[in-house]
Coordinates of C-alpha atoms and ligand atoms in Angstrom, one line a residue:
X10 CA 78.6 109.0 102.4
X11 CA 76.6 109.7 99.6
X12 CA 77.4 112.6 97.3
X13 CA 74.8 115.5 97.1
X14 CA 76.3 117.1 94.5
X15 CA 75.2 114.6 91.0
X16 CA 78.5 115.2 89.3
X17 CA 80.1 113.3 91.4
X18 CA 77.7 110.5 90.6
X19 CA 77.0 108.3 87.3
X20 CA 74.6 105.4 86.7
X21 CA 74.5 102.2 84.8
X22 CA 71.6 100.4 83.9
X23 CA 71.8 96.9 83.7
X24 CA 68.2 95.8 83.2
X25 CA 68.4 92.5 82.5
X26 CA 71.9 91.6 81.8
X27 CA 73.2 89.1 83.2
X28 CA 76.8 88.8 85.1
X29 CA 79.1 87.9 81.8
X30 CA 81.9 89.5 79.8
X31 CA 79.2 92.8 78.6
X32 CA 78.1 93.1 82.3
X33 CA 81.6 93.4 83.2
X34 CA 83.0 95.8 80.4
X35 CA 80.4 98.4 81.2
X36 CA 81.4 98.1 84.9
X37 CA 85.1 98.4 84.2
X38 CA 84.1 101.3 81.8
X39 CA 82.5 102.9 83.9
X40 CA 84.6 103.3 86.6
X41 CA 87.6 104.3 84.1
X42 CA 85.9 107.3 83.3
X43 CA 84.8 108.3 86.8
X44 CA 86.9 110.5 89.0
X45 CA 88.5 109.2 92.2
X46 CA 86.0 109.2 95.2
X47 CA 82.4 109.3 92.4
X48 CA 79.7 107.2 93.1
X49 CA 79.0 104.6 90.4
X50 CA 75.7 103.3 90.8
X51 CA 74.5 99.8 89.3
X52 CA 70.8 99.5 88.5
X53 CA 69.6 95.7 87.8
X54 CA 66.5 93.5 87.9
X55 CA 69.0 90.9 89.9
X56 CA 69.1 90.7 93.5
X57 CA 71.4 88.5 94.0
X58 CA 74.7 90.6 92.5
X59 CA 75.9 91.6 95.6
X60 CA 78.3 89.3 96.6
X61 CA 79.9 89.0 93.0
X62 CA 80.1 92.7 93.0
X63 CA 81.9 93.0 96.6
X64 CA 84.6 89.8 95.6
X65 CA 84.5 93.0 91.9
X66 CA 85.3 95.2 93.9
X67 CA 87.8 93.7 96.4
X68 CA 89.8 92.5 93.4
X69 CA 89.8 96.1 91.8
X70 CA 90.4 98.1 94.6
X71 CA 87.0 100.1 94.5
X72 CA 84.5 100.0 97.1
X73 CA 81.0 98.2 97.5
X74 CA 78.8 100.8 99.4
X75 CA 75.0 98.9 99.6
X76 CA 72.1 97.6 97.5
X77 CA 68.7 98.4 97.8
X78 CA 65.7 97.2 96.1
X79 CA 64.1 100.7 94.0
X80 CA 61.2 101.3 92.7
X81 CA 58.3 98.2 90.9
X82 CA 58.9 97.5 87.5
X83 CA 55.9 95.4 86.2
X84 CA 56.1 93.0 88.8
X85 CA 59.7 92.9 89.6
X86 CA 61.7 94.2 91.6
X87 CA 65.0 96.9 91.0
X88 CA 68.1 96.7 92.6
X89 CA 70.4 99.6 93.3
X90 CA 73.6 98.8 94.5
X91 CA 75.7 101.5 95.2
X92 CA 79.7 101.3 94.1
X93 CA 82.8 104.1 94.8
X94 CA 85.3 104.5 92.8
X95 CA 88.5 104.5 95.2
X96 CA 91.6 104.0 92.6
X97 CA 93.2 107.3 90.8
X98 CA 92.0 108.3 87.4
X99 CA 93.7 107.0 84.7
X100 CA 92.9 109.6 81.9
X101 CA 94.9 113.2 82.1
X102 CA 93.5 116.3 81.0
X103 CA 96.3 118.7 79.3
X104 CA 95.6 122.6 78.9
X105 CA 94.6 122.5 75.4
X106 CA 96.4 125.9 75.0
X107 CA 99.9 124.8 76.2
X108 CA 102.3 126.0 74.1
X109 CA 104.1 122.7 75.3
X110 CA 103.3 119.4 73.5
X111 CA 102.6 116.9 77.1
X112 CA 104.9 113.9 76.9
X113 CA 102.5 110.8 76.6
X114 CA 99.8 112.9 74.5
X115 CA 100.9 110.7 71.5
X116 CA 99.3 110.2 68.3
X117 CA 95.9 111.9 69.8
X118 CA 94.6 115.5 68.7
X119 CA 94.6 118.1 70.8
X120 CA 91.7 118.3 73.5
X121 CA 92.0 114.5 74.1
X122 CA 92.2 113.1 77.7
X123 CA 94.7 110.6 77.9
X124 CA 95.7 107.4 79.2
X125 CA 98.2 107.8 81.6
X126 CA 101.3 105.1 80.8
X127 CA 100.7 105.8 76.7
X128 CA 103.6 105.4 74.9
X129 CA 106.2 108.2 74.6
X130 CA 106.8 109.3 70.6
X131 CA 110.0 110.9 70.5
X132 CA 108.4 114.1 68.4
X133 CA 111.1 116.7 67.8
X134 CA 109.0 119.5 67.5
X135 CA 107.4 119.9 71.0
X136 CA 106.8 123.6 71.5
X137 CA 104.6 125.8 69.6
X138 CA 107.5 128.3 69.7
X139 CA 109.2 126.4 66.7
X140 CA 105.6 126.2 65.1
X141 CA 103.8 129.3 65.0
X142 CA 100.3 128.4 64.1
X143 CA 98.7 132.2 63.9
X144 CA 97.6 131.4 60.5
X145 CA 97.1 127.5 60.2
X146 CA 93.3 127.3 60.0
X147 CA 93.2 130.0 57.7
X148 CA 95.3 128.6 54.9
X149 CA 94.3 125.2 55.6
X150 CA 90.7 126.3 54.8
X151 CA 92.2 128.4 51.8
X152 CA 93.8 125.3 50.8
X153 CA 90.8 123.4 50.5
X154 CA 88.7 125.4 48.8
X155 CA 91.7 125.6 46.1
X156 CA 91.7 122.4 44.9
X157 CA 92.7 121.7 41.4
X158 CA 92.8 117.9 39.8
X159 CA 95.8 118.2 37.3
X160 CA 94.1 115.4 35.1
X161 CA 91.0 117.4 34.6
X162 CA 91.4 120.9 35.2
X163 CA 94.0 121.8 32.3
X164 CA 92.9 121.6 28.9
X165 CA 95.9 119.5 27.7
X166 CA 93.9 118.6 24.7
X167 CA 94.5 122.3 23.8
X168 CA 98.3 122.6 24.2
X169 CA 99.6 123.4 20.7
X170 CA 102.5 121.9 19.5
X171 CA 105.9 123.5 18.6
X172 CA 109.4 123.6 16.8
X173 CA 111.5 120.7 18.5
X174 CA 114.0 123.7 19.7
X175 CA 110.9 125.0 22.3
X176 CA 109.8 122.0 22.4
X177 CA 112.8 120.7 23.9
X178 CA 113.0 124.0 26.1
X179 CA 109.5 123.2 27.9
X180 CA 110.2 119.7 28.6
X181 CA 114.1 120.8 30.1
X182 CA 112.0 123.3 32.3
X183 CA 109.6 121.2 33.5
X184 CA 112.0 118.8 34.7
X185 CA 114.0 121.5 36.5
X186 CA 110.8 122.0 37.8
X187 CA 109.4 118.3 39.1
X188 CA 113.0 118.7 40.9
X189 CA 112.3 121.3 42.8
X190 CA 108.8 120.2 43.5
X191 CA 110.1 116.8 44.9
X192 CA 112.5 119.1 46.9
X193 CA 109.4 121.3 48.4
X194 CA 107.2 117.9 49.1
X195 CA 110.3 115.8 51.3
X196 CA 111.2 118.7 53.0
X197 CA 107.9 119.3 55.1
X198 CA 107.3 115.5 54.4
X199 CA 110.0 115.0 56.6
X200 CA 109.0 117.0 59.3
X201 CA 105.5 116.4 59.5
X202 CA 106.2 113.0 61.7
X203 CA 109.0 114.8 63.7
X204 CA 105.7 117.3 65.0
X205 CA 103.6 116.7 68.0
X206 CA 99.8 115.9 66.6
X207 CA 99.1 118.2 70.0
X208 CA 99.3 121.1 67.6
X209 CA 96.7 119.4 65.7
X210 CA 96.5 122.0 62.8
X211 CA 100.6 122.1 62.0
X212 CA 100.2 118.4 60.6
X213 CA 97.2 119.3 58.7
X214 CA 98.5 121.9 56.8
X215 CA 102.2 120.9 56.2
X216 CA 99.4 117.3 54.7
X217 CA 97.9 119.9 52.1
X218 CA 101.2 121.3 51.1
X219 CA 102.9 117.8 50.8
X220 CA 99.5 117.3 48.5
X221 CA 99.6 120.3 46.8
X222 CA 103.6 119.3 45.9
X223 CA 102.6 115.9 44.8
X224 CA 100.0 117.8 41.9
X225 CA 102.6 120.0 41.1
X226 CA 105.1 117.2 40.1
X227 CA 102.0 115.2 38.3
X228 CA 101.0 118.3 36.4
X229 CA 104.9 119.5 35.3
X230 CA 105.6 116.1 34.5
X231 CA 102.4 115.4 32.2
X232 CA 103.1 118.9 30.5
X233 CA 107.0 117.4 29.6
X234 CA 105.0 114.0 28.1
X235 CA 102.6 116.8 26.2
X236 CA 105.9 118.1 24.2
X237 CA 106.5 114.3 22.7
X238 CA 109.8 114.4 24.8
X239 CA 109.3 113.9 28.3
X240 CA 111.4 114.5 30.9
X241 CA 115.0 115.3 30.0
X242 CA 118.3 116.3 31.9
X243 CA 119.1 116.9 36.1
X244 CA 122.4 119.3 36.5
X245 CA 124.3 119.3 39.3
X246 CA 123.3 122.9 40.0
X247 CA 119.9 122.0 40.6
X248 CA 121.0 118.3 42.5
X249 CA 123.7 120.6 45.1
X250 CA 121.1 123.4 45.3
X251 CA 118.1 121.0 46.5
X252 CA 120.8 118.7 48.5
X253 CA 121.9 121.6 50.5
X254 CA 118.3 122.7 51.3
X255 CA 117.3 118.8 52.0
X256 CA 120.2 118.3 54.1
X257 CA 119.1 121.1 56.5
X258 CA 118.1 119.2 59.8
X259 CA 116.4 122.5 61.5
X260 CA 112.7 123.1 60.8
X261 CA 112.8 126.9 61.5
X262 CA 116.2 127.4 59.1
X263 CA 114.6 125.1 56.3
X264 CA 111.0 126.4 56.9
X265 CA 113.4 129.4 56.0
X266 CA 115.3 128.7 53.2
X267 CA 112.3 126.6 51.4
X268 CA 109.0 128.8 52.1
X269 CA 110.9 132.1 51.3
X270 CA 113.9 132.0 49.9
X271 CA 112.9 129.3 47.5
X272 CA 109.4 129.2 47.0
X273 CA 109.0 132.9 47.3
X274 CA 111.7 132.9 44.5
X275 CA 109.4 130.3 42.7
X276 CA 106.7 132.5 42.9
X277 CA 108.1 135.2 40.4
X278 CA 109.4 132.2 38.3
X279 CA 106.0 131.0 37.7
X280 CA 104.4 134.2 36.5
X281 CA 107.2 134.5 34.5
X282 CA 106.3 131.0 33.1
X283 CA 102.4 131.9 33.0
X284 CA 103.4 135.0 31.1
X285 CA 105.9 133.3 28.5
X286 CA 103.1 130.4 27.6
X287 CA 100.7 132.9 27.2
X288 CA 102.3 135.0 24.7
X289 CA 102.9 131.2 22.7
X290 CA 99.3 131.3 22.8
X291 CA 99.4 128.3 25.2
X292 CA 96.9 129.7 27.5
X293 CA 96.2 126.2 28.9
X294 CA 99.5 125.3 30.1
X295 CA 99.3 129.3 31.3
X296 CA 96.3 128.2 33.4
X297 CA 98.7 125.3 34.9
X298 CA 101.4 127.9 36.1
X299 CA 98.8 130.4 37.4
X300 CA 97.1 127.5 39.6
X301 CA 100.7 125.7 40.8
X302 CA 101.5 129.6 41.8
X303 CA 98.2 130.2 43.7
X304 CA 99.1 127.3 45.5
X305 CA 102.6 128.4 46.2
X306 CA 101.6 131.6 47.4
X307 CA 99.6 130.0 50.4
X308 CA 103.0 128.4 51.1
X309 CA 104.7 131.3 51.0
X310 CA 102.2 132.9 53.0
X311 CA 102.5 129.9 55.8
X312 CA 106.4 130.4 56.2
X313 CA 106.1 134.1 55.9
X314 CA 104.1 133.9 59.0
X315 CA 105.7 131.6 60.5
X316 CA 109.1 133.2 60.4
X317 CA 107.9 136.5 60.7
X318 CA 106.2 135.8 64.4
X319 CA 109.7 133.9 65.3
X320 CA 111.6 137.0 64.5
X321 CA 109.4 139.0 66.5
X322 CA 109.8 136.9 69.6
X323 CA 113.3 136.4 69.3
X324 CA 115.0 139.4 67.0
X325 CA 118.3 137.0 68.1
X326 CA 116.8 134.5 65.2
X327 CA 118.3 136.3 62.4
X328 CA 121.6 135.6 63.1
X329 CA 120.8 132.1 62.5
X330 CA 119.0 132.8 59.1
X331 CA 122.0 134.7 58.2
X332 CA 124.3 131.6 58.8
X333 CA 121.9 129.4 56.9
X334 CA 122.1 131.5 53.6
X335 CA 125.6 132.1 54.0
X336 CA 126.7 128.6 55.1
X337 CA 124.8 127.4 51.8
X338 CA 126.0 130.1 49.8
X339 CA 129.5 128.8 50.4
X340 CA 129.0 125.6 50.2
X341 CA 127.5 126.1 46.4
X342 CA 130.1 128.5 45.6
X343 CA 132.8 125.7 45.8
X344 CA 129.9 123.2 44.1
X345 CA 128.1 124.8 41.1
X346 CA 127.0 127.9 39.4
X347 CA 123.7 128.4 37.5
X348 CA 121.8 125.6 35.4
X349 CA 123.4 126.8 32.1
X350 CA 120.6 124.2 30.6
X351 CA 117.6 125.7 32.3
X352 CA 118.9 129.6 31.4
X353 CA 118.9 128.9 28.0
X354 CA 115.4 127.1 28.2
X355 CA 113.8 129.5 30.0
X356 CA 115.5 132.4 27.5
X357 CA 114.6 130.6 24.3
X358 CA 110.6 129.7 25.6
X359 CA 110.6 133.7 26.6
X360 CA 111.3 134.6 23.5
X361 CA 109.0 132.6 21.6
X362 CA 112.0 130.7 19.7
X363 CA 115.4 130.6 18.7
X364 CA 115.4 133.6 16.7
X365 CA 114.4 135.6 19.5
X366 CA 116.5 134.1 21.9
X367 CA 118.3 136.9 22.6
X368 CA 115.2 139.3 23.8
X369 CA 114.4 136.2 25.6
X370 CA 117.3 136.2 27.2
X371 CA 117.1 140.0 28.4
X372 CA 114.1 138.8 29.8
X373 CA 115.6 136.2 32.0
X374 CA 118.4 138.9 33.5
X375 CA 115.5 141.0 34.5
X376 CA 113.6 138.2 36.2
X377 CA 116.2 137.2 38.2
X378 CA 116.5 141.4 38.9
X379 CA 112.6 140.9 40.1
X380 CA 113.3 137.8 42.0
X381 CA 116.5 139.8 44.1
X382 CA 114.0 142.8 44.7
X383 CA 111.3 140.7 45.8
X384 CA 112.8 139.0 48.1
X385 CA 114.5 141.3 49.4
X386 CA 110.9 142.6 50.0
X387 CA 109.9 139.4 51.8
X388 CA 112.5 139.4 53.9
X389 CA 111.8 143.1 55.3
X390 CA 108.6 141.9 55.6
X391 CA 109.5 139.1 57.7
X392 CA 111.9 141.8 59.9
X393 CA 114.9 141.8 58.9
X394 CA 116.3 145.1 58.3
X395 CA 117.0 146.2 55.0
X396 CA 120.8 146.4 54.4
X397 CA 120.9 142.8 55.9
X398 CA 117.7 141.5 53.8
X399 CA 119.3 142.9 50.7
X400 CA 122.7 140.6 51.7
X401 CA 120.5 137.7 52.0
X402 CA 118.8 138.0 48.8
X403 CA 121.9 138.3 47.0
X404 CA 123.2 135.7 48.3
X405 CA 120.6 132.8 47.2
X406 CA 121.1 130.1 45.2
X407 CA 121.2 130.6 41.6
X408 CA 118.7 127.8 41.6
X409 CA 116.4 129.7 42.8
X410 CA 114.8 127.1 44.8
Ligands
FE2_8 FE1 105.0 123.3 44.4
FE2_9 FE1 105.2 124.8 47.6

C-alpha cells in the first residue's frame, strides 16, 4: 500500500491552516503535479480533517488512504493523513530534442511540461527540418554583444556638409536603403509568429534581426535628415524588387532570396558605401555603414547556415531555389530594370562629385562585378555547384536586395 520508494511520495505541511480556499489550492496543487498512483501525504495540527478530506477526495476522484496522529509538537498533536493520487497526469513531458514541434506545446519554451487540453496554435513552421538551428545560440550571443544605439554611437555632430548635388545623392541612397531595410525587418517579422516557440532559439534570433533592421532604418533615415533634405524618391524598381521578395509565402525560398541573395548582395554594397564616405572624409557616417554591415553579416551568416544544412539533407532543394530566382527574375523582367536614380547616386557619392562622376561611375560597374562574384561564392558555399550558382547570381535582381 504504501510506496517504499520516496519518489513516488510528496508531502504538504499544513501546520496550522485551516480548511479554506489556501488549504484547498495547495491540495489541488499538489496532486496536479504528482504522478498517477503517488502518495500525497497531508501533515496538520487538525484531527478532525478526515472526513472533509474523504467527501475531497470522493469528489475528485483520488483516494483517502488513513490518518494517524505523528510525532508531539509542543503539546499538540500531528496528524498525518495519507492521500493517493488515482486520476491521470495532466502535464505531458515532450522530448526536448524532437525535431517535431508537439501539437498543444503552445506559446511555452522548449523543456516545458504541459497541460494536456492547451490550446492548439496553428504554427506553420513545426519541424526543425525547415529551421536548422546549428548556429542559433551562437549568433544570438554575437548579436548581443554587438549592440550599437544609432542615437549615440555615430558622431552625427561630425558629418560635414556638402554641394547640394551629393548632398542630394546621400539622401536618395539612404532612402533606397530604409526600403530595403523595411523589406529585411517584415520579412522574418512575418515569420517569426508562424514558428513553433518549441524551437525556442529560432524566435529569439529572427527578434535580434527584426531589431537589428529596425536600427538600420532609424540610423539611414537620420543620416537623410543630416543632409538638410531628408528622405527623397521610391522607384518602382526597388517597390517590384522588394514586393516580389515580400510576396514569397515559403520561409526556406525567402530565408533564400533575403539572407543571401539580398543581404549577401547588401553586404558588398555597404563596404562600398563605408569606402565612398570615407574617401569624403565622412568617417562618421563610414562608422554607420561598417556597423549596419557587421550586423548584416550575422544575417548572412544565419541563412548561410541555414540553407547550407537544408541542401545537405535534401540536395533535391536546389531545384526549388532555382525556381525562386528564376520565377522572380521573370517576373521583374516584364516589371522594371535598375533604379536609374540610385545608379547615378551611388556613381556621383563614389566619385566624390559631379565632376568625377564618371570614375564614380566605373566604380559602380565593378561593384556590381564584385557583388556577381561574391555571390556566386556564397552560393558554392551553400552547395550548389558552380555552373548553376553562377546562373543564379546572374540572374538577381538589379536591386540588389
Ligand atoms: Fe539591415
Ligand atoms: Fe539584415
Amino acid at each position: 500500500m504504501y510506496p517504499n520508494n520516496s519518489s513516488q511520495k510528496s508531502c504538504i505541511f499544513m501546520g496550522n491552516l485551516s480548511l479554506g480556499t489556501l488549504f484547498f489550492l495547495r491540495l489541488e496543487n499538489a496532486f496536479l503535479l504528482a504522478e498517477k498512483g503517488s502518495f500525497i501525504e497531508v501533515i496538520s495540527c487538525f484531527g478532525n480533517l478526515e472526513n472533509d478530506l474523504k467527501m475531497w477526495c470522493a469528489f475528485k476522484g483520488e483516494a483517502f488512504i488513513h490518518k494517524v496522529a505523528i510525532a508531539k509538537n509542543s503539546n499538540k498533536d500531528n496528524f498525518l493523513y495519507l492521500l493517493q493520487k488515482q486520476s491521470p497526469k495532466r502535464f505531458q513531458k515532450f522530448d526536448a530534442n524532437s525535431h517535431i514541434a508537439p501539437f498543444g506545446h503552445g506559446l511555452a519554451p522548449n523543456g516545458v511540461l504541459v497541460e494536456s487540453a492547451s490550446p492548439h496554435y496553428p504554427f506553420t513552421y513545426m519541424n526543425d527540418n525547415e529551421l536548422y538551428n546549428g548556429n542559433f545560440t551562437q549568433i544570438y550571443e554575437d548579436s548581443k554583444k554587438s549592440q550599437w544605439n544609432a542615437s549615440n554611437d555615430i558622431k552625427w555632430k561630425d558629418i560635414p556638409s556638402f554641394s547640394p548635388a551629393m548632398e542630394f545623392a546621400i539622401a536618395q541612397i539612404m532612402t533606397y536603403l530604409t526600403e530595403n531595410e523595411f523589406s529585411a525587418l517584415y520579412i522574418p517579422a512575418r515569420f517569426l509568429g508562424q514558428i513553433s516557440p518549441f524551437f525556442t532559439t529560432a524566435p529569439l534570433l529572427l527578434s535580434s534581426i527584426i531589431g537589428d533592421e529596425a536600427r538600420h532604418i532609424e540610423a539611414f533615415i537620420k543620416r537623410a535628415n543630416v543632409t538638410g533634405l531628408g528622405v527623397q524618391y521610391s522607384t518602382i524598381a526597388t517597390q517590384q524588387s522588394l514586393f516580389s521578395l515580400f510576396k514569397e509565402t515559403n520561409y526556406f525560398k525567402s530565408s533564400f532570396l533575403l539572407h543571401i541573395m539580398g543581404e549577401g548582395t547588401f553586404i558588398d554594397l555597404l563596404k562600398f558605401l563605408e569606402e565612398s564616405f570615407e574617401g569624403l572624409g565622412d568617417s562618421a557616417s563610414a562608422e554607420l555603414f561598417y556597423l549596419a554591415r557587421r550586423d548584416e553579416s550575422r544575417h548572412v551568416a544565419y541563412g548561410m547556415n541555414n540553407v547550407k544544412h537544408t541542401i545537405a539533407e535534401n540536395p533535391a532543394k536546389i531545384a526549388t531555389l532555382k525556381e525562386v530566382v528564376f520565377e522572380r527574375k521573370n517576373y521583374l523582367n516584364a516589371q522594371s530594370g535598375e533604379s536609374s536614380l540610385l545608379l547615378e547616386s551611388l556613381a556621383l557619392l563614389r566619385g566624390g562629385g559631379e565632376e568625377f562622376i564618371s570614375r564614380g561611375y566605373e566604380e559602380v560597374l565593378e561593384l556590381k562585378k564584385k557583388m556577381e562574384k561574391n555571390r556566386t561564392k556564397r552560393l558554392v558555399e551553400c552547395g550548389i555547384d558552380e555552373e548553376l550558382a553562377y546562373d543564379l547570381s546572374r540572374a538577381h535582381t538589379p536591386n540588389f536586395m
